[in-house]
PDB file of C-alpha atoms and ligand atoms in Angstrom:
ATOM      1  CA  MET A   1      58.649 -85.173  48.402  1.00 85.00           C
ATOM      2  CA  SER A   2      61.578 -84.422  50.629  1.00 96.00           C
ATOM      3  CA  GLU A   3      62.997 -81.107  49.381  1.00 98.00           C
ATOM      4  CA  ARG A   4      65.520 -78.467  50.756  1.00 98.00           C
ATOM      5  CA  THR A   5      65.098 -74.709  51.095  1.00 99.00           C
ATOM      6  CA  PHE A   6      67.062 -71.955  52.102  1.00 99.00           C
ATOM      7  CA  SER A   7      66.662 -69.762  55.132  1.00 99.00           C
ATOM      8  CA  ILE A   8      68.023 -66.433  56.501  1.00 99.00           C
ATOM      9  CA  ILE A   9      67.374 -65.076  59.834  1.00 99.00           C
ATOM     10  CA  LYS A  10      67.927 -61.711  59.112  1.00 99.00           C
ATOM     11  CA  PRO A  11      70.078 -58.798  60.794  1.00 98.00           C
ATOM     12  CA  ASP A  12      67.338 -57.414  62.846  1.00 98.00           C
ATOM     13  CA  ALA A  13      66.586 -60.552  64.517  1.00 98.00           C
ATOM     14  CA  VAL A  14      70.245 -61.714  65.022  1.00 99.00           C
ATOM     15  CA  ALA A  15      70.615 -58.205  66.847  1.00 98.00           C
ATOM     16  CA  ALA A  16      67.403 -58.781  68.951  1.00 98.00           C
ATOM     17  CA  LYS A  17      68.551 -62.076  70.258  1.00 98.00           C
ATOM     18  CA  GLN A  18      66.073 -63.937  68.320  1.00 98.00           C
ATOM     19  CA  THR A  19      68.160 -66.377  66.595  1.00 98.00           C
ATOM     20  CA  GLY A  20      67.276 -69.213  69.219  1.00 98.00           C
ATOM     21  CA  ALA A  21      63.551 -68.756  69.313  1.00 99.00           C
ATOM     22  CA  ILE A  22      63.584 -68.908  65.370  1.00 99.00           C
ATOM     23  CA  ILE A  23      65.696 -72.068  64.906  1.00 99.00           C
ATOM     24  CA  GLN A  24      63.527 -73.498  67.731  1.00 98.00           C
ATOM     25  CA  MET A  25      60.181 -72.562  65.603  1.00 99.00           C
ATOM     26  CA  ILE A  26      61.803 -74.282  62.726  1.00 99.00           C
ATOM     27  CA  LEU A  27      62.628 -77.460  64.415  1.00 98.00           C
ATOM     28  CA  ASP A  28      59.373 -77.575  66.154  1.00 98.00           C
ATOM     29  CA  ALA A  29      57.755 -77.296  62.561  1.00 98.00           C
ATOM     30  CA  GLY A  30      59.526 -80.686  61.755  1.00 98.00           C
ATOM     31  CA  LEU A  31      62.030 -79.287  59.368  1.00 98.00           C
ATOM     32  CA  THR A  32      65.579 -80.773  59.591  1.00 98.00           C
ATOM     33  CA  VAL A  33      68.795 -78.397  59.513  1.00 98.00           C
ATOM     34  CA  LYS A  34      71.238 -79.587  56.850  1.00 98.00           C
ATOM     35  CA  GLY A  35      73.639 -77.089  57.291  1.00 98.00           C
ATOM     36  CA  MET A  36      73.840 -73.508  59.438  1.00 98.00           C
ATOM     37  CA  LYS A  37      76.346 -70.491  59.920  1.00 98.00           C
ATOM     38  CA  MET A  38      76.654 -67.221  61.083  1.00 98.00           C
ATOM     39  CA  ILE A  39      78.114 -64.567  58.583  1.00 98.00           C
ATOM     40  CA  GLN A  40      78.453 -60.994  57.704  1.00 98.00           C
ATOM     41  CA  LEU A  41      77.273 -60.422  54.355  1.00 98.00           C
ATOM     42  CA  THR A  42      79.260 -58.229  51.771  1.00 98.00           C
ATOM     43  CA  ARG A  43      77.379 -55.577  49.838  1.00 98.00           C
ATOM     44  CA  ALA A  44      78.213 -57.751  46.501  1.00 98.00           C
ATOM     45  CA  GLN A  45      76.706 -60.878  47.978  1.00 98.00           C
ATOM     46  CA  ALA A  46      73.431 -58.812  49.232  1.00 98.00           C
ATOM     47  CA  GLU A  47      73.159 -57.171  45.854  1.00 98.00           C
ATOM     48  CA  GLY A  48      73.943 -60.656  43.985  1.00 98.00           C
ATOM     49  CA  PHE A  49      71.189 -62.482  46.231  1.00 98.00           C
ATOM     50  CA  TYR A  50      68.350 -59.745  45.746  1.00 98.00           C
ATOM     51  CA  ALA A  51      69.409 -59.166  42.138  1.00 98.00           C
ATOM     52  CA  VAL A  52      65.664 -60.076  41.088  1.00 97.00           C
ATOM     53  CA  HIS A  53      64.628 -57.176  43.301  1.00 98.00           C
ATOM     54  CA  SER A  54      67.136 -54.679  41.898  1.00 98.00           C
ATOM     55  CA  ALA A  55      64.732 -52.536  40.162  1.00 98.00           C
ATOM     56  CA  ARG A  56      62.420 -52.127  43.040  1.00 98.00           C
ATOM     57  CA  PRO A  57      62.487 -48.627  45.008  1.00 98.00           C
ATOM     58  CA  PHE A  58      63.442 -50.452  48.076  1.00 98.00           C
ATOM     59  CA  PHE A  59      66.292 -52.176  46.810  1.00 98.00           C
ATOM     60  CA  LYS A  60      69.122 -49.917  48.076  1.00 98.00           C
ATOM     61  CA  ASP A  61      67.636 -49.819  51.441  1.00 98.00           C
ATOM     62  CA  LEU A  62      67.074 -53.807  51.434  1.00 98.00           C
ATOM     63  CA  VAL A  63      70.908 -54.062  50.916  1.00 98.00           C
ATOM     64  CA  GLU A  64      71.925 -51.599  53.565  1.00 98.00           C
ATOM     65  CA  TYR A  65      69.567 -53.453  56.039  1.00 98.00           C
ATOM     66  CA  MET A  66      70.977 -56.971  55.100  1.00 98.00           C
ATOM     67  CA  ILE A  67      74.489 -55.694  55.749  1.00 98.00           C
ATOM     68  CA  SER A  68      73.796 -53.946  58.663  1.00 98.00           C
ATOM     69  CA  GLY A  69      74.847 -57.151  61.205  1.00 98.00           C
ATOM     70  CA  PRO A  70      75.386 -60.531  60.779  1.00 99.00           C
ATOM     71  CA  VAL A  71      72.718 -63.098  59.554  1.00 99.00           C
ATOM     72  CA  VAL A  72      72.483 -67.151  60.195  1.00 99.00           C
ATOM     73  CA  VAL A  73      71.895 -68.870  57.046  1.00 99.00           C
ATOM     74  CA  SER A  74      70.860 -72.443  56.771  1.00 98.00           C
ATOM     75  CA  CYS A  75      69.713 -75.039  54.658  1.00 99.00           C
ATOM     76  CA  LEU A  76      66.589 -76.916  55.518  1.00 99.00           C
ATOM     77  CA  GLU A  77      64.908 -80.152  54.450  1.00 98.00           C
ATOM     78  CA  GLY A  78      61.605 -81.974  54.872  1.00 98.00           C
ATOM     79  CA  GLU A  79      58.368 -82.859  52.880  1.00 98.00           C
ATOM     80  CA  ASN A  80      57.499 -79.641  51.237  1.00 98.00           C
ATOM     81  CA  ALA A  81      60.160 -77.884  53.119  1.00 98.00           C
ATOM     82  CA  ILE A  82      59.750 -74.846  50.699  1.00 98.00           C
ATOM     83  CA  ALA A  83      55.902 -74.014  51.048  1.00 98.00           C
ATOM     84  CA  ARG A  84      56.280 -75.360  55.012  1.00 98.00           C
ATOM     85  CA  TYR A  85      58.755 -72.821  55.817  1.00 99.00           C
ATOM     86  CA  ARG A  86      57.211 -69.953  53.807  1.00 98.00           C
ATOM     87  CA  ASP A  87      53.928 -70.812  55.989  1.00 98.00           C
ATOM     88  CA  LEU A  88      55.953 -70.764  59.052  1.00 99.00           C
ATOM     89  CA  MET A  89      57.306 -67.402  58.078  1.00 99.00           C
ATOM     90  CA  GLY A  90      54.286 -65.697  57.367  1.00 98.00           C
ATOM     91  CA  ALA A  91      53.328 -62.928  55.261  1.00 98.00           C
ATOM     92  CA  THR A  92      56.314 -60.393  54.107  1.00 98.00           C
ATOM     93  CA  ASP A  93      54.559 -57.535  55.711  1.00 98.00           C
ATOM     94  CA  PRO A  94      54.649 -58.750  59.747  1.00 98.00           C
ATOM     95  CA  ALA A  95      51.339 -56.508  60.283  1.00 98.00           C
ATOM     96  CA  LYS A  96      49.670 -59.110  57.868  1.00 98.00           C
ATOM     97  CA  ALA A  97      51.160 -62.015  59.247  1.00 98.00           C
ATOM     98  CA  ALA A  98      49.105 -64.748  60.784  1.00 98.00           C
ATOM     99  CA  GLU A  99      49.558 -65.557  64.516  1.00 98.00           C
ATOM    100  CA  GLY A 100      52.277 -68.316  65.302  1.00 98.00           C
ATOM    101  CA  THR A 101      54.351 -67.288  62.414  1.00 99.00           C
ATOM    102  CA  ILE A 102      57.861 -66.224  62.789  1.00 99.00           C
ATOM    103  CA  ARG A 103      57.232 -62.802  61.150  1.00 99.00           C
ATOM    104  CA  LYS A 104      54.366 -61.995  63.473  1.00 98.00           C
ATOM    105  CA  ASN A 105      56.240 -62.715  66.571  1.00 98.00           C
ATOM    106  CA  PHE A 106      59.388 -61.141  65.534  1.00 98.00           C
ATOM    107  CA  GLY A 107      59.287 -59.082  62.498  1.00 98.00           C
ATOM    108  CA  LYS A 108      59.566 -55.310  63.108  1.00 98.00           C
ATOM    109  CA  SER A 109      58.469 -53.855  59.736  1.00 98.00           C
ATOM    110  CA  ILE A 110      57.971 -54.874  56.058  1.00 98.00           C
ATOM    111  CA  GLU A 111      61.619 -54.524  55.720  1.00 98.00           C
ATOM    112  CA  ALA A 112      63.286 -55.633  58.689  1.00 98.00           C
ATOM    113  CA  ASN A 113      61.047 -59.006  58.970  1.00 98.00           C
ATOM    114  CA  ALA A 114      63.313 -61.462  60.807  1.00 99.00           C
ATOM    115  CA  CYS A 115      63.655 -64.077  58.138  1.00 99.00           C
ATOM    116  CA  HIS A 116      63.950 -65.134  54.487  1.00 99.00           C
ATOM    117  CA  GLY A 117      62.637 -68.459  52.830  1.00 99.00           C
ATOM    118  CA  SER A 118      63.088 -69.706  49.106  1.00 98.00           C
ATOM    119  CA  ASP A 119      59.909 -69.309  46.989  1.00 98.00           C
ATOM    120  CA  ALA A 120      60.333 -72.112  44.580  1.00 98.00           C
ATOM    121  CA  PRO A 121      62.440 -75.099  43.828  1.00 98.00           C
ATOM    122  CA  GLU A 122      64.779 -73.329  41.268  1.00 98.00           C
ATOM    123  CA  THR A 123      65.227 -70.496  43.764  1.00 98.00           C
ATOM    124  CA  ALA A 124      65.967 -72.966  46.649  1.00 98.00           C
ATOM    125  CA  LYS A 125      68.785 -74.601  44.817  1.00 98.00           C
ATOM    126  CA  VAL A 126      70.407 -71.516  43.653  1.00 98.00           C
ATOM    127  CA  GLU A 127      70.204 -69.776  47.044  1.00 98.00           C
ATOM    128  CA  VAL A 128      71.710 -73.014  48.918  1.00 98.00           C
ATOM    129  CA  SER A 129      74.368 -73.063  46.591  1.00 98.00           C
ATOM    130  CA  TYR A 130      74.918 -69.226  46.930  1.00 98.00           C
ATOM    131  CA  PHE A 131      76.004 -69.991  50.545  1.00 98.00           C
ATOM    132  CA  PHE A 132      76.781 -73.569  51.010  1.00 98.00           C
ATOM    133  CA  SER A 133      79.119 -75.836  49.478  1.00 98.00           C
ATOM    134  CA  ASN A 134      78.036 -79.750  49.434  1.00 96.00           C
ATOM    135  CA  LEU A 135      80.567 -80.477  52.243  1.00 97.00           C
ATOM    136  CA  GLU A 136      78.892 -78.021  54.519  1.00 98.00           C
ATOM    137  CA  LEU A 137      75.846 -79.925  54.319  1.00 98.00           C
ATOM    138  CA  VAL A 138      75.059 -83.016  56.221  1.00 97.00           C
ATOM    139  CA  GLY A 139      73.658 -86.085  54.857  1.00 83.00           C
TER     140      GLY A 139
HETATM  141  P1  ADP B   1      59.748 -62.320  51.011  1.00 70.94           P
HETATM  142  O1  ADP B   1      60.831 -62.039  51.779  1.00 70.94           O
HETATM  143  O2  ADP B   1      58.242 -62.579  51.584  1.00 70.94           O
HETATM  144  O3  ADP B   1      59.848 -63.478  49.908  1.00 70.94           O
HETATM  145  P2  ADP B   1      60.003 -60.373  48.702  1.00 70.94           P
HETATM  146  O4  ADP B   1      60.691 -61.513  47.820  1.00 70.94           O
HETATM  147  O5  ADP B   1      58.707 -59.629  48.048  1.00 70.94           O
HETATM  148  O6  ADP B   1      59.237 -60.913  49.955  1.00 70.94           O
HETATM  149  O7  ADP B   1      60.711 -59.316  49.164  1.00 70.94           O
HETATM  150  C1  ADP B   1      62.324 -59.542  49.696  1.00 70.94           C
HETATM  151  C2  ADP B   1      62.556 -58.975  50.981  1.00 70.94           C
HETATM  152  O8  ADP B   1      62.405 -57.360  50.382  1.00 70.94           O
HETATM  153  C3  ADP B   1      61.520 -58.613  51.835  1.00 70.94           C
HETATM  154  O9  ADP B   1      61.546 -59.704  52.728  1.00 70.94           O
HETATM  155  C4  ADP B   1      61.587 -57.307  52.825  1.00 70.94           C
HETATM  156  O10 ADP B   1      62.793 -57.411  53.568  1.00 70.94           O
HETATM  157  C5  ADP B   1      62.030 -56.532  51.529  1.00 70.94           C
HETATM  158  N1  ADP B   1      60.920 -55.981  51.087  1.00 70.94           N
HETATM  159  C6  ADP B   1      59.674 -56.456  50.582  1.00 70.94           C
HETATM  160  N2  ADP B   1      58.655 -55.313  50.091  1.00 70.94           N
HETATM  161  C7  ADP B   1      59.220 -54.155  50.449  1.00 70.94           C
HETATM  162  C8  ADP B   1      58.589 -53.003  50.591  1.00 70.94           C
HETATM  163  N3  ADP B   1      57.567 -52.616  50.181  1.00 70.94           N
HETATM  164  N4  ADP B   1      59.302 -52.023  51.408  1.00 70.94           N
HETATM  165  C9  ADP B   1      60.727 -52.342  51.961  1.00 70.94           C
HETATM  166  N5  ADP B   1      61.215 -53.539  51.958  1.00 70.94           N
HETATM  167  C10 ADP B   1      60.555 -54.354  51.469  1.00 70.94           C
HETATM  168 MG1   MG B   2      61.064 -63.467  48.208  1.00 70.94          MG
END
């Protein structure tokens, strides 16, 4: 079933000029870009986006990191896009990520791990609409 997922190319990867290489990996994996833009997250946006992690010890650092520079957000589409993009990203900790994954190639630490991808259909829906209006999505 074709579905949509939400992706962030995180500040470490944008700063390291890895945006183009990551987009190429996404396209090579057969996922289609329905919308994409570069934005600077506000503190409130980052706190809201990661609200599910607000009780975690790393939350404060995570928010600081996510607002440390611009990010590239996108809406991706394809068969099983959510699981396929999670597979393409690799494990949260780049040190544990499989060969050929975005985090293995570009992740710097468990925090600065280059990318975000939605983990379920419900979160994908919420996350896409957190950053995109329907007018900003093609098709
Ligand atoms: P994922 O991004 O793989 O879905 P989580 O949802 O568990 O991982 O965590 C969200 C983000 O929080 C991670 O991508 C990473 O940037 C950061 N993070 C997760 N665990 C840690 C940790 N133990 N220490 C620091 N940052 C973390
Ligand atoms: Mg997650």
